[in-house]
Amino acid sequence: MKKKVIIAICILVAFILLFPIRLQKKDGGTVEYKAILYKVSDVHSLTTLEEHKNGKEFNEGIIVEILGLEVFNNVK
């Protein structure tokens, strides 16, 4: 019985730490999935006026952070 309670608590803690919340930003279409341990951002945002004059209209890519440290970024 004690093992079942410990396993249930571990599953509950893992669910709380890993379950993401979807956030829609109003910057052109960026979507963030945030959990306590990680954050994944699917970036699609408008560029600055200077970048737009150079022919670039949007920033697009994915950013992955684990425990607040950026581990992957291919935003162009």
mmCIF file of N, CA, C and O in Angstrom:
data_model
loop_
_atom_site.group_PDB
_atom_site.id
_atom_site.type_symbol
_atom_site.label_atom_id
_atom_site.label_comp_id
_atom_site.label_asym_id
_atom_site.label_seq_id
_atom_site.Cartn_x
_atom_site.Cartn_y
_atom_site.Cartn_z
ATOM 1 N N MET A 1 0.813 -1.194 0.000
ATOM 2 C CA MET A 1 0.000 0.000 0.000
ATOM 3 C C MET A 1 0.854 1.255 0.000
ATOM 4 O O MET A 1 0.540 2.227 -0.667
ATOM 5 N N LYS A 2 1.948 1.238 0.746
ATOM 6 C CA LYS A 2 2.829 2.406 0.837
ATOM 7 C C LYS A 2 3.498 2.700 -0.512
ATOM 8 O O LYS A 2 3.673 3.856 -0.880
ATOM 9 N N LYS A 3 3.857 1.651 -1.259
ATOM 10 C CA LYS A 3 4.479 1.838 -2.576
ATOM 11 C C LYS A 3 3.509 2.495 -3.546
ATOM 12 O O LYS A 3 3.889 3.344 -4.344
ATOM 13 N N LYS A 4 2.250 2.119 -3.479
ATOM 14 C CA LYS A 4 1.247 2.694 -4.375
ATOM 15 C C LYS A 4 1.060 4.185 -4.110
ATOM 16 O O LYS A 4 0.905 4.973 -5.036
ATOM 17 N N VAL A 5 1.103 4.580 -2.862
ATOM 18 C CA VAL A 5 0.957 5.994 -2.507
ATOM 19 C C VAL A 5 2.162 6.783 -3.007
ATOM 20 O O VAL A 5 2.018 7.871 -3.573
ATOM 21 N N ILE A 6 3.349 6.242 -2.832
ATOM 22 C CA ILE A 6 4.572 6.915 -3.295
ATOM 23 C C ILE A 6 4.562 7.041 -4.818
ATOM 24 O O ILE A 6 4.904 8.097 -5.366
ATOM 25 N N ILE A 7 4.161 6.001 -5.510
ATOM 26 C CA ILE A 7 4.093 6.044 -6.973
ATOM 27 C C ILE A 7 3.061 7.077 -7.424
ATOM 28 O O ILE A 7 3.311 7.854 -8.353
ATOM 29 N N ALA A 8 1.921 7.122 -6.775
ATOM 30 C CA ALA A 8 0.886 8.083 -7.125
ATOM 31 C C ALA A 8 1.371 9.515 -6.900
ATOM 32 O O ALA A 8 1.124 10.403 -7.722
ATOM 33 N N ILE A 9 2.080 9.755 -5.819
ATOM 34 C CA ILE A 9 2.625 11.088 -5.536
ATOM 35 C C ILE A 9 3.663 11.468 -6.588
ATOM 36 O O ILE A 9 3.676 12.604 -7.071
ATOM 37 N N CYS A 10 4.521 10.547 -6.977
ATOM 38 C CA CYS A 10 5.534 10.818 -8.001
ATOM 39 C C CYS A 10 4.886 11.152 -9.347
ATOM 40 O O CYS A 10 5.329 12.068 -10.041
ATOM 41 N N ILE A 11 3.848 10.438 -9.710
ATOM 42 C CA ILE A 11 3.146 10.712 -10.964
ATOM 43 C C ILE A 11 2.479 12.079 -10.905
ATOM 44 O O ILE A 11 2.534 12.849 -11.869
ATOM 45 N N LEU A 12 1.893 12.432 -9.784
ATOM 46 C CA LEU A 12 1.259 13.732 -9.618
ATOM 47 C C LEU A 12 2.270 14.870 -9.714
ATOM 48 O O LEU A 12 2.034 15.868 -10.399
ATOM 49 N N VAL A 13 3.412 14.713 -9.077
ATOM 50 C CA VAL A 13 4.461 15.741 -9.133
ATOM 51 C C VAL A 13 4.989 15.886 -10.553
ATOM 52 O O VAL A 13 5.182 17.008 -11.043
ATOM 53 N N ALA A 14 5.229 14.781 -11.242
ATOM 54 C CA ALA A 14 5.705 14.841 -12.628
ATOM 55 C C ALA A 14 4.676 15.524 -13.520
ATOM 56 O O ALA A 14 5.040 16.332 -14.391
ATOM 57 N N PHE A 15 3.406 15.246 -13.307
ATOM 58 C CA PHE A 15 2.345 15.873 -14.092
ATOM 59 C C PHE A 15 2.326 17.380 -13.863
ATOM 60 O O PHE A 15 2.223 18.164 -14.808
ATOM 61 N N ILE A 16 2.475 17.804 -12.622
ATOM 62 C CA ILE A 16 2.477 19.237 -12.304
ATOM 63 C C ILE A 16 3.687 19.929 -12.920
ATOM 64 O O ILE A 16 3.588 21.036 -13.463
ATOM 65 N N LEU A 17 4.853 19.315 -12.866
ATOM 66 C CA LEU A 17 6.072 19.935 -13.377
ATOM 67 C C LEU A 17 6.146 19.959 -14.899
ATOM 68 O O LEU A 17 6.780 20.840 -15.478
ATOM 69 N N LEU A 18 5.501 19.012 -15.573
ATOM 70 C CA LEU A 18 5.660 18.872 -17.021
ATOM 71 C C LEU A 18 4.450 19.290 -17.839
ATOM 72 O O LEU A 18 4.544 19.387 -19.063
ATOM 73 N N PHE A 19 3.305 19.553 -17.222
ATOM 74 C CA PHE A 19 2.099 19.902 -17.964
ATOM 75 C C PHE A 19 2.183 21.353 -18.445
ATOM 76 O O PHE A 19 2.295 22.271 -17.642
ATOM 77 N N PRO A 20 2.126 21.605 -19.756
ATOM 78 C CA PRO A 20 2.280 22.968 -20.279
ATOM 79 C C PRO A 20 0.967 23.754 -20.320
ATOM 80 O O PRO A 20 -0.119 23.193 -20.406
ATOM 81 N N ILE A 21 1.118 25.066 -20.281
ATOM 82 C CA ILE A 21 0.007 25.994 -20.462
ATOM 83 C C ILE A 21 0.292 26.771 -21.737
ATOM 84 O O ILE A 21 1.399 27.279 -21.934
ATOM 85 N N ARG A 22 -0.689 26.861 -22.622
ATOM 86 C CA ARG A 22 -0.520 27.541 -23.909
ATOM 87 C C ARG A 22 -0.823 29.023 -23.745
ATOM 88 O O ARG A 22 -1.863 29.404 -23.230
ATOM 89 N N LEU A 23 0.111 29.871 -24.202
ATOM 90 C CA LEU A 23 -0.056 31.316 -24.161
ATOM 91 C C LEU A 23 0.090 31.872 -25.570
ATOM 92 O O LEU A 23 1.098 31.620 -26.234
ATOM 93 N N GLN A 24 -0.897 32.629 -26.021
ATOM 94 C CA GLN A 24 -0.868 33.252 -27.349
ATOM 95 C C GLN A 24 -0.454 34.706 -27.180
ATOM 96 O O GLN A 24 -1.121 35.455 -26.485
ATOM 97 N N LYS A 25 0.643 35.113 -27.790
ATOM 98 C CA LYS A 25 1.083 36.496 -27.722
ATOM 99 C C LYS A 25 0.502 37.286 -28.887
ATOM 100 O O LYS A 25 0.213 36.726 -29.938
ATOM 101 N N LYS A 26 0.371 38.578 -28.698
ATOM 102 C CA LYS A 26 -0.211 39.430 -29.732
ATOM 103 C C LYS A 26 0.885 40.226 -30.449
ATOM 104 O O LYS A 26 0.811 41.434 -30.568
ATOM 105 N N ASP A 27 1.900 39.513 -30.921
ATOM 106 C CA ASP A 27 3.000 40.162 -31.624
ATOM 107 C C ASP A 27 3.106 39.697 -33.069
ATOM 108 O O ASP A 27 4.098 39.937 -33.721
ATOM 109 N N GLY A 28 2.098 39.029 -33.553
ATOM 110 C CA GLY A 28 2.116 38.557 -34.925
ATOM 111 C C GLY A 28 1.838 37.078 -35.031
ATOM 112 O O GLY A 28 1.704 36.546 -36.121
ATOM 113 N N GLY A 29 1.759 36.367 -33.893
ATOM 114 C CA GLY A 29 1.426 34.954 -33.942
ATOM 115 C C GLY A 29 2.279 34.044 -33.092
ATOM 116 O O GLY A 29 2.209 32.829 -33.228
ATOM 117 N N THR A 30 3.084 34.574 -32.190
ATOM 118 C CA THR A 30 3.933 33.752 -31.338
ATOM 119 C C THR A 30 3.076 32.979 -30.342
ATOM 120 O O THR A 30 2.164 33.511 -29.733
ATOM 121 N N VAL A 31 3.408 31.684 -30.164
ATOM 122 C CA VAL A 31 2.719 30.826 -29.207
ATOM 123 C C VAL A 31 3.769 30.270 -28.254
ATOM 124 O O VAL A 31 4.806 29.772 -28.687
ATOM 125 N N GLU A 32 3.500 30.355 -26.938
ATOM 126 C CA GLU A 32 4.405 29.810 -25.931
ATOM 127 C C GLU A 32 3.710 28.690 -25.183
ATOM 128 O O GLU A 32 2.535 28.794 -24.845
ATOM 129 N N TYR A 33 4.453 27.624 -24.936
ATOM 130 C CA TYR A 33 3.995 26.525 -24.104
ATOM 131 C C TYR A 33 4.895 26.529 -22.881
ATOM 132 O O TYR A 33 6.076 26.230 -22.973
ATOM 133 N N LYS A 34 4.325 26.887 -21.710
ATOM 134 C CA LYS A 34 5.113 27.043 -20.496
ATOM 135 C C LYS A 34 4.708 26.013 -19.452
ATOM 136 O O LYS A 34 3.533 25.814 -19.197
ATOM 137 N N ALA A 35 5.709 25.380 -18.878
ATOM 138 C CA ALA A 35 5.536 24.508 -17.721
ATOM 139 C C ALA A 35 6.551 24.978 -16.678
ATOM 140 O O ALA A 35 7.338 25.895 -16.931
ATOM 141 N N ILE A 36 6.555 24.364 -15.517
ATOM 142 C CA ILE A 36 7.483 24.790 -14.469
ATOM 143 C C ILE A 36 8.925 24.505 -14.874
ATOM 144 O O ILE A 36 9.815 25.315 -14.637
ATOM 145 N N LEU A 37 9.172 23.380 -15.531
ATOM 146 C CA LEU A 37 10.538 22.985 -15.866
ATOM 147 C C LEU A 37 11.027 23.450 -17.231
ATOM 148 O O LEU A 37 12.229 23.480 -17.474
ATOM 149 N N TYR A 38 10.124 23.804 -18.129
ATOM 150 C CA TYR A 38 10.557 24.158 -19.476
ATOM 151 C C TYR A 38 9.620 25.174 -20.102
ATOM 152 O O TYR A 38 8.519 25.422 -19.625
ATOM 153 N N LYS A 39 10.086 25.751 -21.242
ATOM 154 C CA LYS A 39 9.271 26.657 -22.048
ATOM 155 C C LYS A 39 9.651 26.469 -23.507
ATOM 156 O O LYS A 39 10.834 26.449 -23.851
ATOM 157 N N VAL A 40 8.658 26.329 -24.356
ATOM 158 C CA VAL A 40 8.866 26.213 -25.801
ATOM 159 C C VAL A 40 8.099 27.357 -26.460
ATOM 160 O O VAL A 40 6.912 27.518 -26.224
ATOM 161 N N SER A 41 8.796 28.148 -27.273
ATOM 162 C CA SER A 41 8.174 29.274 -27.959
ATOM 163 C C SER A 41 8.243 29.036 -29.459
ATOM 164 O O SER A 41 9.319 28.823 -30.013
ATOM 165 N N ASP A 42 7.083 29.063 -30.103
ATOM 166 C CA ASP A 42 6.997 28.996 -31.565
ATOM 167 C C ASP A 42 6.834 30.440 -32.033
ATOM 168 O O ASP A 42 5.742 30.986 -32.021
ATOM 169 N N VAL A 43 7.952 31.047 -32.427
ATOM 170 C CA VAL A 43 8.009 32.477 -32.695
ATOM 171 C C VAL A 43 7.546 32.788 -34.113
ATOM 172 O O VAL A 43 7.981 32.151 -35.076
ATOM 173 N N HIS A 44 6.668 33.761 -34.210
ATOM 174 C CA HIS A 44 6.254 34.349 -35.487
ATOM 175 C C HIS A 44 5.858 35.780 -35.161
ATOM 176 O O HIS A 44 4.716 36.052 -34.829
ATOM 177 N N SER A 45 6.818 36.675 -35.201
ATOM 178 C CA SER A 45 6.561 38.060 -34.795
ATOM 179 C C SER A 45 7.024 39.031 -35.870
ATOM 180 O O SER A 45 7.864 38.713 -36.701
ATOM 181 N N LEU A 46 6.466 40.213 -35.831
ATOM 182 C CA LEU A 46 6.858 41.258 -36.765
ATOM 183 C C LEU A 46 8.237 41.787 -36.408
ATOM 184 O O LEU A 46 8.626 41.811 -35.243
ATOM 185 N N THR A 47 8.975 42.240 -37.405
ATOM 186 C CA THR A 47 10.312 42.778 -37.172
ATOM 187 C C THR A 47 10.242 44.277 -36.907
ATOM 188 O O THR A 47 9.195 44.896 -37.029
ATOM 189 N N THR A 48 11.391 44.844 -36.579
ATOM 190 C CA THR A 48 11.464 46.285 -36.379
ATOM 191 C C THR A 48 11.415 46.992 -37.735
ATOM 192 O O THR A 48 11.545 46.365 -38.792
ATOM 193 N N LEU A 49 11.254 48.284 -37.698
ATOM 194 C CA LEU A 49 11.157 49.066 -38.933
ATOM 195 C C LEU A 49 12.453 48.986 -39.737
ATOM 196 O O LEU A 49 12.424 48.879 -40.966
ATOM 197 N N GLU A 50 13.597 48.991 -39.052
ATOM 198 C CA GLU A 50 14.896 48.894 -39.751
ATOM 199 C C GLU A 50 15.048 47.557 -40.452
ATOM 200 O O GLU A 50 15.517 47.500 -41.591
ATOM 201 N N GLU A 51 14.669 46.461 -39.793
ATOM 202 C CA GLU A 51 14.760 45.142 -40.423
ATOM 203 C C GLU A 51 13.766 45.022 -41.575
ATOM 204 O O GLU A 51 14.060 44.371 -42.581
ATOM 205 N N HIS A 52 12.625 45.652 -41.427
ATOM 206 C CA HIS A 52 11.617 45.607 -42.494
ATOM 207 C C HIS A 52 12.117 46.321 -43.749
ATOM 208 O O HIS A 52 11.850 45.887 -44.870
ATOM 209 N N LYS A 53 12.870 47.424 -43.567
ATOM 210 C CA LYS A 53 13.434 48.133 -44.718
ATOM 211 C C LYS A 53 14.473 47.282 -45.437
ATOM 212 O O LYS A 53 14.679 47.439 -46.633
ATOM 213 N N ASN A 54 15.128 46.363 -44.711
ATOM 214 C CA ASN A 54 16.125 45.479 -45.312
ATOM 215 C C ASN A 54 15.504 44.235 -45.947
ATOM 216 O O ASN A 54 16.221 43.359 -46.417
ATOM 217 N N GLY A 55 14.175 44.133 -45.940
ATOM 218 C CA GLY A 55 13.509 43.032 -46.617
ATOM 219 C C GLY A 55 13.036 41.912 -45.718
ATOM 220 O O GLY A 55 12.472 40.933 -46.181
ATOM 221 N N LYS A 56 13.248 42.013 -44.426
ATOM 222 C CA LYS A 56 12.819 40.967 -43.497
ATOM 223 C C LYS A 56 11.529 41.421 -42.822
ATOM 224 O O LYS A 56 11.497 42.443 -42.153
ATOM 225 N N GLU A 57 10.455 40.644 -42.992
ATOM 226 C CA GLU A 57 9.160 41.049 -42.443
ATOM 227 C C GLU A 57 8.837 40.384 -41.113
ATOM 228 O O GLU A 57 8.186 40.977 -40.265
ATOM 229 N N PHE A 58 9.269 39.112 -40.925
ATOM 230 C CA PHE A 58 8.909 38.363 -39.729
ATOM 231 C C PHE A 58 10.124 37.690 -39.117
ATOM 232 O O PHE A 58 11.055 37.307 -39.813
ATOM 233 N N ASN A 59 10.101 37.523 -37.785
ATOM 234 C CA ASN A 59 11.018 36.638 -37.078
ATOM 235 C C ASN A 59 10.292 35.310 -36.923
ATOM 236 O O ASN A 59 9.178 35.271 -36.410
ATOM 237 N N GLU A 60 10.913 34.229 -37.382
ATOM 238 C CA GLU A 60 10.279 32.916 -37.308
ATOM 239 C C GLU A 60 11.265 31.895 -36.780
ATOM 240 O O GLU A 60 12.450 31.951 -37.087
ATOM 241 N N GLY A 61 10.766 30.949 -35.976
ATOM 242 C CA GLY A 61 11.602 29.886 -35.460
ATOM 243 C C GLY A 61 11.071 29.346 -34.151
ATOM 244 O O GLY A 61 9.952 29.646 -33.734
ATOM 245 N N ILE A 62 11.901 28.545 -33.490
ATOM 246 C CA ILE A 62 11.532 27.903 -32.232
ATOM 247 C C ILE A 62 12.619 28.173 -31.204
ATOM 248 O O ILE A 62 13.812 28.108 -31.511
ATOM 249 N N ILE A 63 12.195 28.450 -29.980
ATOM 250 C CA ILE A 63 13.110 28.633 -28.850
ATOM 251 C C ILE A 63 12.712 27.632 -27.767
ATOM 252 O O ILE A 63 11.540 27.548 -27.406
ATOM 253 N N VAL A 64 13.697 26.878 -27.251
ATOM 254 C CA VAL A 64 13.448 25.911 -26.183
ATOM 255 C C VAL A 64 14.309 26.290 -24.990
ATOM 256 O O VAL A 64 15.522 26.466 -25.125
ATOM 257 N N GLU A 65 13.680 26.410 -23.822
ATOM 258 C CA GLU A 65 14.390 26.693 -22.580
ATOM 259 C C GLU A 65 14.063 25.605 -21.575
ATOM 260 O O GLU A 65 12.908 25.218 -21.421
ATOM 261 N N ILE A 66 15.095 25.117 -20.893
ATOM 262 C CA ILE A 66 14.924 24.130 -19.829
ATOM 263 C C ILE A 66 15.531 24.712 -18.563
ATOM 264 O O ILE A 66 16.701 25.101 -18.555
ATOM 265 N N LEU A 67 14.722 24.799 -17.519
ATOM 266 C CA LEU A 67 15.125 25.397 -16.242
ATOM 267 C C LEU A 67 15.663 26.812 -16.437
ATOM 268 O O LEU A 67 16.604 27.233 -15.769
ATOM 269 N N GLY A 68 15.091 27.550 -17.379
ATOM 270 C CA GLY A 68 15.477 28.928 -17.623
ATOM 271 C C GLY A 68 16.703 29.110 -18.493
ATOM 272 O O GLY A 68 17.082 30.236 -18.804
ATOM 273 N N LEU A 69 17.337 28.027 -18.910
ATOM 274 C CA LEU A 69 18.520 28.102 -19.772
ATOM 275 C C LEU A 69 18.123 27.773 -21.208
ATOM 276 O O LEU A 69 17.513 26.736 -21.470
ATOM 277 N N GLU A 70 18.486 28.644 -22.116
ATOM 278 C CA GLU A 70 18.161 28.438 -23.517
ATOM 279 C C GLU A 70 19.032 27.330 -24.083
ATOM 280 O O GLU A 70 20.252 27.412 -24.084
ATOM 281 N N VAL A 71 18.394 26.254 -24.588
ATOM 282 C CA VAL A 71 19.137 25.121 -25.137
ATOM 283 C C VAL A 71 19.027 25.036 -26.653
ATOM 284 O O VAL A 71 19.827 24.361 -27.291
ATOM 285 N N PHE A 72 18.029 25.718 -27.232
ATOM 286 C CA PHE A 72 17.858 25.692 -28.687
ATOM 287 C C PHE A 72 17.193 26.983 -29.121
ATOM 288 O O PHE A 72 16.236 27.454 -28.502
ATOM 289 N N ASN A 73 17.735 27.578 -30.190
ATOM 290 C CA ASN A 73 17.175 28.815 -30.728
ATOM 291 C C ASN A 73 17.503 28.883 -32.209
ATOM 292 O O ASN A 73 18.663 29.006 -32.591
ATOM 293 N N ASN A 74 16.489 28.810 -33.060
ATOM 294 C CA ASN A 74 16.722 28.953 -34.491
ATOM 295 C C ASN A 74 15.886 30.080 -35.082
ATOM 296 O O ASN A 74 15.505 30.031 -36.237
ATOM 297 N N VAL A 75 15.621 31.104 -34.285
ATOM 298 C CA VAL A 75 14.842 32.244 -34.755
ATOM 299 C C VAL A 75 15.694 33.020 -35.739
ATOM 300 O O VAL A 75 16.839 33.383 -35.465
ATOM 301 N N LYS A 76 15.120 33.281 -36.904
ATOM 302 C CA LYS A 76 15.836 34.012 -37.955
ATOM 303 C C LYS A 76 15.121 35.285 -38.263
ATOM 304 O O LYS A 76 13.968 35.411 -38.238
#
